[in-house]
Coordinates of C-alpha atoms in Angstrom, one line a residue:
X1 CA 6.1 -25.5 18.9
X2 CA 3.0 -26.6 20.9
X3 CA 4.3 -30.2 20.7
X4 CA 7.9 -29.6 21.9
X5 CA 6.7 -28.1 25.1
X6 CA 3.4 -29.6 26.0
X7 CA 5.1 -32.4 27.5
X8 CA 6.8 -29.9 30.0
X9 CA 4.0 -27.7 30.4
X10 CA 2.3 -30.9 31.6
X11 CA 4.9 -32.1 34.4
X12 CA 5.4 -28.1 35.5
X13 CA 8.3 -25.9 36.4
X14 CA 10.1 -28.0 39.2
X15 CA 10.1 -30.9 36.7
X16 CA 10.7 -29.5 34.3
X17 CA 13.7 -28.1 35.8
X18 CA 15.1 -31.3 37.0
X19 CA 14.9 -32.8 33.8
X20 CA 16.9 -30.1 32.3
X21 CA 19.8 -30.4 35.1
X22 CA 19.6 -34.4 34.5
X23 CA 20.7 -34.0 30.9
X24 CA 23.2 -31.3 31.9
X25 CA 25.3 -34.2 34.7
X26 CA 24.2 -37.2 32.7
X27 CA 26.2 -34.9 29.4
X28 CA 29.1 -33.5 32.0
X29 CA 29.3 -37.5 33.0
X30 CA 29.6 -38.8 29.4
X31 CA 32.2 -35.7 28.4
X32 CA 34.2 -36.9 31.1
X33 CA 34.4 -40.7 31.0
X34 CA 32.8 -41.3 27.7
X35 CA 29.4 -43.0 28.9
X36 CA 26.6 -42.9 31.4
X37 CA 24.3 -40.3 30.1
X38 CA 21.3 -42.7 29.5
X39 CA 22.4 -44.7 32.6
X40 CA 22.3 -41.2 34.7
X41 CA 19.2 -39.9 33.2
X42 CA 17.0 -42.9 33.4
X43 CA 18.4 -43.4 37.1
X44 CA 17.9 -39.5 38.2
X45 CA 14.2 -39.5 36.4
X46 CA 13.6 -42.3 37.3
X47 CA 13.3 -41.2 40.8
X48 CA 10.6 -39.1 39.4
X49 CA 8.7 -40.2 37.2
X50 CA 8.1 -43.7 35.2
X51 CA 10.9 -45.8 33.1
X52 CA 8.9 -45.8 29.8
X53 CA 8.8 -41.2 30.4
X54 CA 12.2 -40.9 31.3
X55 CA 13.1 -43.7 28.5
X56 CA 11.4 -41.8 26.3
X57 CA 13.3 -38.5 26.8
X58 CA 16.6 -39.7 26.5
X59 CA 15.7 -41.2 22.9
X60 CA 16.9 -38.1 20.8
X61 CA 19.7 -36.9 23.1
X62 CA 21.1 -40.2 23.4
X63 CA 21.0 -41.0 19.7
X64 CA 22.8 -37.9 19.0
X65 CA 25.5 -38.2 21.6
X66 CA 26.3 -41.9 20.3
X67 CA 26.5 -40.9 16.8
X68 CA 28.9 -38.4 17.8
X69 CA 30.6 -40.8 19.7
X70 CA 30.9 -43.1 17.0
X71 CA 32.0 -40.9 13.8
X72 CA 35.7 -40.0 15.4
X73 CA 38.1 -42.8 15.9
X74 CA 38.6 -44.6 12.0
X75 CA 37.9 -48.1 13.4
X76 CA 34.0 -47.8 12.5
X77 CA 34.2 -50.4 10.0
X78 CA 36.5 -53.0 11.6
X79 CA 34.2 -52.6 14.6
X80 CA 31.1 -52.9 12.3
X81 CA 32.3 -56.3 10.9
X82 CA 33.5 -57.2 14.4
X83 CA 31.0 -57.0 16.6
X84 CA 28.2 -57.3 14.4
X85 CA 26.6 -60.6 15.9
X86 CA 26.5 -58.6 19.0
X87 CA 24.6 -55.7 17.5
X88 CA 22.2 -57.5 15.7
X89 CA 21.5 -59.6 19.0
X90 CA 20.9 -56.9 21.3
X91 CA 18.3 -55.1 18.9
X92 CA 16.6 -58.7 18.3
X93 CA 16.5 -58.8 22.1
X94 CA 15.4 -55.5 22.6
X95 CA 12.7 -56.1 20.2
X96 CA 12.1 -59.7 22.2
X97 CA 12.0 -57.9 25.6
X98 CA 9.4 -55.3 24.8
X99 CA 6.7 -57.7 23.7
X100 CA 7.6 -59.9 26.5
X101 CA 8.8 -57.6 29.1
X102 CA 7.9 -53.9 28.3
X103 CA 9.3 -51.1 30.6
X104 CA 6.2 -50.0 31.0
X105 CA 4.6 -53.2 32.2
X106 CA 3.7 -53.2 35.9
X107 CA 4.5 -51.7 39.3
X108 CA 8.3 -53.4 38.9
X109 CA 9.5 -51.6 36.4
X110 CA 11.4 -49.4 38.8
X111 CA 12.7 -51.7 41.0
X112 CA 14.5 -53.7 38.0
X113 CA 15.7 -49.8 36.8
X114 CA 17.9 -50.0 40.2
X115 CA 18.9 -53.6 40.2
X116 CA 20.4 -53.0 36.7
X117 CA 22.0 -49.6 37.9
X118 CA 23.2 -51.5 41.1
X119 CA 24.7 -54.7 39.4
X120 CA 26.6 -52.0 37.1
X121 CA 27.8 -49.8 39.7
X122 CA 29.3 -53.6 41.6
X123 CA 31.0 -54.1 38.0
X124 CA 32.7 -50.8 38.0
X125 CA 33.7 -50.8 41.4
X126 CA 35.3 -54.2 41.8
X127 CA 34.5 -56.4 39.0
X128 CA 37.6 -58.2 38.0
X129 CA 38.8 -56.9 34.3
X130 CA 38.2 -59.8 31.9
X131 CA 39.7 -61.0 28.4
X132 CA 37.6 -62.7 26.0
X133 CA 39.7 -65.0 23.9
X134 CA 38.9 -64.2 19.7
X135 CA 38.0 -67.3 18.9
X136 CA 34.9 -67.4 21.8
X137 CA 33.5 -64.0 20.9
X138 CA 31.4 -65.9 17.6
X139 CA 29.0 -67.1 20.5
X140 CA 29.9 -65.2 23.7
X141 CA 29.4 -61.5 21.4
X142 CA 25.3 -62.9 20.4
X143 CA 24.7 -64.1 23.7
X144 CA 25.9 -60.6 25.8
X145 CA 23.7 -59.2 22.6
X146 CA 20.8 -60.8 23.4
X147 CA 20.9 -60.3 27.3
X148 CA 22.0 -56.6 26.9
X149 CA 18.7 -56.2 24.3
X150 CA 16.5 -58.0 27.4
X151 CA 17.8 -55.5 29.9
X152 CA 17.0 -52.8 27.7
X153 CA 13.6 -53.4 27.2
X154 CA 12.6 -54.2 30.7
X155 CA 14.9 -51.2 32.3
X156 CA 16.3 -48.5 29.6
X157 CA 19.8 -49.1 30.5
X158 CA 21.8 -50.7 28.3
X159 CA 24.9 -51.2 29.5
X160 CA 24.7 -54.5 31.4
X161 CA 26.2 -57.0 29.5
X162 CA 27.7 -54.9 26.9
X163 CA 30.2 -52.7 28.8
X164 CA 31.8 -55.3 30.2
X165 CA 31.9 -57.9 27.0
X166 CA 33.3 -54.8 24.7
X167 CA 35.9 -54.3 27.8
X168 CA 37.1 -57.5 27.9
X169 CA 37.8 -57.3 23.9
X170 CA 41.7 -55.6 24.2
X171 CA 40.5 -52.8 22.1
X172 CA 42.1 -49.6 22.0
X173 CA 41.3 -45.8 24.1
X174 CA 40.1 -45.1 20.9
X175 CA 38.5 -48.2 19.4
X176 CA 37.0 -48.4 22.8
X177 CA 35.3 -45.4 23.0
X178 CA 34.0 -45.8 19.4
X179 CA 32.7 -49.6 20.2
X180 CA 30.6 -47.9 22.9
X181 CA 29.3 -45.2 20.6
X182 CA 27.9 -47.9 18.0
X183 CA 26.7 -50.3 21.1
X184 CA 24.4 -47.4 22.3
X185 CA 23.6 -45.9 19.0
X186 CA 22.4 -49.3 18.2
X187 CA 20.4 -50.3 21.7
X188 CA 19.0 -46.7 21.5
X189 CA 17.1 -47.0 18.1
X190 CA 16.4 -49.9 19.3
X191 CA 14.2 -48.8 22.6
X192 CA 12.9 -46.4 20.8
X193 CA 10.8 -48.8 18.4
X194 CA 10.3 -50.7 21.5
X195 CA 8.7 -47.1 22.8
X196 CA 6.4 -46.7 19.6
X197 CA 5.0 -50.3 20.0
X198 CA 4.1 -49.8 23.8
X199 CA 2.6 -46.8 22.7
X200 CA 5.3 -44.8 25.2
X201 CA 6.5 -42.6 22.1
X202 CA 4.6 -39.9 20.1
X203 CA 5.0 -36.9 19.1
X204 CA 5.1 -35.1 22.4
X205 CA 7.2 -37.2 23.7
X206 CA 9.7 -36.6 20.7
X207 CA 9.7 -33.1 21.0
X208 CA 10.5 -32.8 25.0
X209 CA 13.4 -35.5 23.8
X210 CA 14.4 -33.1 21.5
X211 CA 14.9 -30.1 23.6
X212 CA 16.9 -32.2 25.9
X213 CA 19.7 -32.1 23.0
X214 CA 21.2 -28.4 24.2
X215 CA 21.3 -29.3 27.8
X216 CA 22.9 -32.7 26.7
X217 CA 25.6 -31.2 24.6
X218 CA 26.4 -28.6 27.2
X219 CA 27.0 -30.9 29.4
X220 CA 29.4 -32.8 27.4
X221 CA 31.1 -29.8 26.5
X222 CA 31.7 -29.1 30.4
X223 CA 32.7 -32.9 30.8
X224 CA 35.3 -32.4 28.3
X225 CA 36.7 -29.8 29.4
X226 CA 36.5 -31.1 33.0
X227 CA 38.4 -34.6 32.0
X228 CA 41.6 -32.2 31.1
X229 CA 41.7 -30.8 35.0
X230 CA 40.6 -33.8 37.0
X231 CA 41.7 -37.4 37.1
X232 CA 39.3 -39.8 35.5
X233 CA 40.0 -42.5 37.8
X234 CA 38.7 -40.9 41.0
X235 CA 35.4 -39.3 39.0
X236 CA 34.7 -42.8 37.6
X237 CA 34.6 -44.3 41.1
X238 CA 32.7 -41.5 42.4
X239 CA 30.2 -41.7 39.5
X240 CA 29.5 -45.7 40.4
X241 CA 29.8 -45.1 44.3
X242 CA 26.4 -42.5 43.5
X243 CA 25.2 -44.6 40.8
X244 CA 25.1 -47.8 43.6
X245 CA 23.1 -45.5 46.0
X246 CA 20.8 -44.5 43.3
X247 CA 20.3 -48.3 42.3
X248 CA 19.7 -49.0 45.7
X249 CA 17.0 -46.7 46.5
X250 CA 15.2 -47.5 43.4
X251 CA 15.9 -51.2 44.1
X252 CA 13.8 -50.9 47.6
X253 CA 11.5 -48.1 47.0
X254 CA 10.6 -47.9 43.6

């Protein structure tokens, strides 16, 4: 018990209490639209604290949300054989990144945290929607991979390439929403060795992760039953309008 709240014995109460409200939105945001709850937390926290900490919380909370994500749908193993050149590319690249890059390598590391939330927001706001033709997605699915795996490691988001890639691929409400489930799950995992080798990932940090699971799934519940009474369309721009001014301020002030 020790372990699971030293960590937030350590940081003290107002911390502590912003973390907890961080995983409730970046939960409410994911129930509603079906992503962004690594992308909030690492951008709210990140205000607060450094990449590899927040990184590190959103490890178990994350994982669990994507795995949840993933098992409802019945594509799992069309999208399995599909897209994996993508998958195995963006944990290769996330593996790549940390030795070379590292979220917890210098002074910078915050400043790249809002450039990726800020190129993101741009996307969602007015990027134009793409289609990948089937026959270009044996290289064009590696190479979003391997970019996607970079951005991971230097950052903690991981949606820039893949979002848009697994958007442009005509899937379905449904095979869309379980495409993203896998891509996270994956990139997840994935940071989290990248964690362990920069030392950024013990067993304290584990266990505040782990606590962050109830405030998580709460959230989610309260996004889901928010998505049934709002339009989706106006909360998704909202959500990337304050994601672009979070970017921003972490972009200039670090």
């Amino acid at each position: 018990m020790n372990t699971l709240i030293a960590f937030y014995e350590n940081i003290g109460l107002a911390l502590t209490v912003l973390v907890v409200l961080t995983f409730v939105v970046a939960g409410g945001v994911k129930g509603v639209i079906g992503l962004g709850l690594p992308t909030i937390a690492m951008g709210l926290l990140g205000l607060a604290m450094p990449p590899a900490q927040a990184a590190a919380l959103l490890i178990v909370p994350s994982t669990l949300t994507n795995l949840w994500q993933l098992a409802t749908g019945g594509h799992l193993r069309a999208l399995l054989r599909r897209l994996a050149p993508m998958l195995a590319m963006i944990f290769i690249g996330t593996a790549f990144g940390s030795v070379w890059l590292g979220i917890n390598s210098g002074p910078w590391a915050a400043h790249a945290l809002g450039a990726a939330l800020l190129v993101y927001a741009g996307y969602g706001l007015v990027g134009p929607t793409l289609r990948v033709a089937r026959g270009r997605e044996r290289w064009l699915g590696p190479l979003c991979g391997l970019v996607t795996g970079v951005v991971t490691a230097a950052t903690g988001v991981f949606v820039m390439p893949a979002v848009p890639y697994l958007q442009s691929l005509g899937l379905s409400r449904d095979e869309m929403i379980q495409a993203l489930g896998l891509s996270f799950t994956v990139s997840t995992l994935a940071l989290a060795l990248g964690l362990a080798g920069q030392d950024a990932l013990g067993g304290q940090a584990l266990g505040a992760s782990l606590l962050m699971v109830a405030p998580a799934l709460l959230g989610m519940l309260a996004g889901q039953w928010l998505r049934q009474r709002i339009s989706p369309v106006v909360f998704k721009r909202c959500f990337f309008i304050g994601l672009a001014a979070l970017g921003g301020h972490l972009l200039i002030n670090g």
